[in-house]
GROMACS .gro file of C-alpha atoms in nm:
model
   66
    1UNK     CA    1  -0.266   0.044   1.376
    2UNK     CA    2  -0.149  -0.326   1.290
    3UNK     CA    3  -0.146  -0.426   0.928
    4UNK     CA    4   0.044  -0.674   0.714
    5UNK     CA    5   0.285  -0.573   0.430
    6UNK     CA    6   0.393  -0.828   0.234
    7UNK     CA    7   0.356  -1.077   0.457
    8UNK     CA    8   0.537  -0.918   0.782
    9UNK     CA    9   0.333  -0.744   1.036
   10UNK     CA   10   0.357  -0.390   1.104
   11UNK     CA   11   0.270  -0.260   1.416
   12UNK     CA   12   0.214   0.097   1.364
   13UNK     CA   13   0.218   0.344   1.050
   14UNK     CA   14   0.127   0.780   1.028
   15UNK     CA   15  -0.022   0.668   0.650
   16UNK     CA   16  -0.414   0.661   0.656
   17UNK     CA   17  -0.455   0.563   0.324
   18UNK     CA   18  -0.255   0.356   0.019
   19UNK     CA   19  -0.103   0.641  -0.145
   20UNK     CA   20   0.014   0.798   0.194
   21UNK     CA   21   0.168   0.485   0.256
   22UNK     CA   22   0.342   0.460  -0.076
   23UNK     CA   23   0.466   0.800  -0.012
   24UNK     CA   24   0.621   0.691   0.338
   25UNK     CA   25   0.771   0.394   0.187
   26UNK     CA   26   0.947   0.658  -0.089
   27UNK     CA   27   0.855   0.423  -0.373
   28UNK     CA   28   0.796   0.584  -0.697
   29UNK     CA   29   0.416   0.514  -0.783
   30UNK     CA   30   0.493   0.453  -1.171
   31UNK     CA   31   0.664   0.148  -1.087
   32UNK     CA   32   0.430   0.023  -0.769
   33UNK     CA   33   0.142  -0.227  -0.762
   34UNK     CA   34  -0.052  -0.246  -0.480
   35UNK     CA   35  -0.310  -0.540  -0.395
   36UNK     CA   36  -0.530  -0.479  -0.105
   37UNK     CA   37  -0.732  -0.706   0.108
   38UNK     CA   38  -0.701  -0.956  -0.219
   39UNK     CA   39  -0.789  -0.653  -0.477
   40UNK     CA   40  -0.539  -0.526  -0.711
   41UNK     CA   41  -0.581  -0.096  -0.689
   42UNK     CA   42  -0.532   0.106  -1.003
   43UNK     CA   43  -0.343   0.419  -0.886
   44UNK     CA   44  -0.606   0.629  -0.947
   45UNK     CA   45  -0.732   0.470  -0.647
   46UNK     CA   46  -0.478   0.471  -0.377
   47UNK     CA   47  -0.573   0.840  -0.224
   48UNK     CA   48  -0.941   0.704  -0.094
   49UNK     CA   49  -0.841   0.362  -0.026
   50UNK     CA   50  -0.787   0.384   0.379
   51UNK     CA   51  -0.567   0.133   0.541
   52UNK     CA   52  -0.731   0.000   0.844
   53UNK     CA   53  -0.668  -0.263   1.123
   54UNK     CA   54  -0.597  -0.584   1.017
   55UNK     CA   55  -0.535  -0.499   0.646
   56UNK     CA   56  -0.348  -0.717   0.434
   57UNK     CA   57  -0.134  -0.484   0.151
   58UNK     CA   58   0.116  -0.630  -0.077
   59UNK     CA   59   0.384  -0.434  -0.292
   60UNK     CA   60   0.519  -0.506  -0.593
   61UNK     CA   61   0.778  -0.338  -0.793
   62UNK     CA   62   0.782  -0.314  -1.171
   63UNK     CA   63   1.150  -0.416  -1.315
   64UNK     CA   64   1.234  -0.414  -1.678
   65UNK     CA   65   1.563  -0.563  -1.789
   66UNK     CA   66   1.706  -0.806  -2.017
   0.00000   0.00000   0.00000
């Protein structure tokens, strides 16, 4: 499967959906956003949210700090 994360392609992933590929990616989920194809997901919604061919998924990660 091809997809883009954050930008850079990626030619092949085992994750079928977002939260498998959070998972893979070992980031912890309370501190993960995750836009979509242009739509921002609540993580209620990342285990039936399939990644495809051609999707476009950016991460961000939640900092505090002072």
């Amino acid at each position: 499967m091809n997809f883009f994360l954050n930008g850079e392609h990626v030619a092949r992933t085992d994750a079928a959906t977002i939260e498998e590929l959070v998972t893979r990616l070992q980031l912890a989920p309370e501190t993960t956003l995750v836009e979509h194809n242009g739509i921002a997901l609540r993580r209620r919604e990342w285990p039936n949210e399939p990644l495809r061919e051609g999707a476009r998924v950016e991460i961000l990660r939640v900092a505090a700090g002072g």
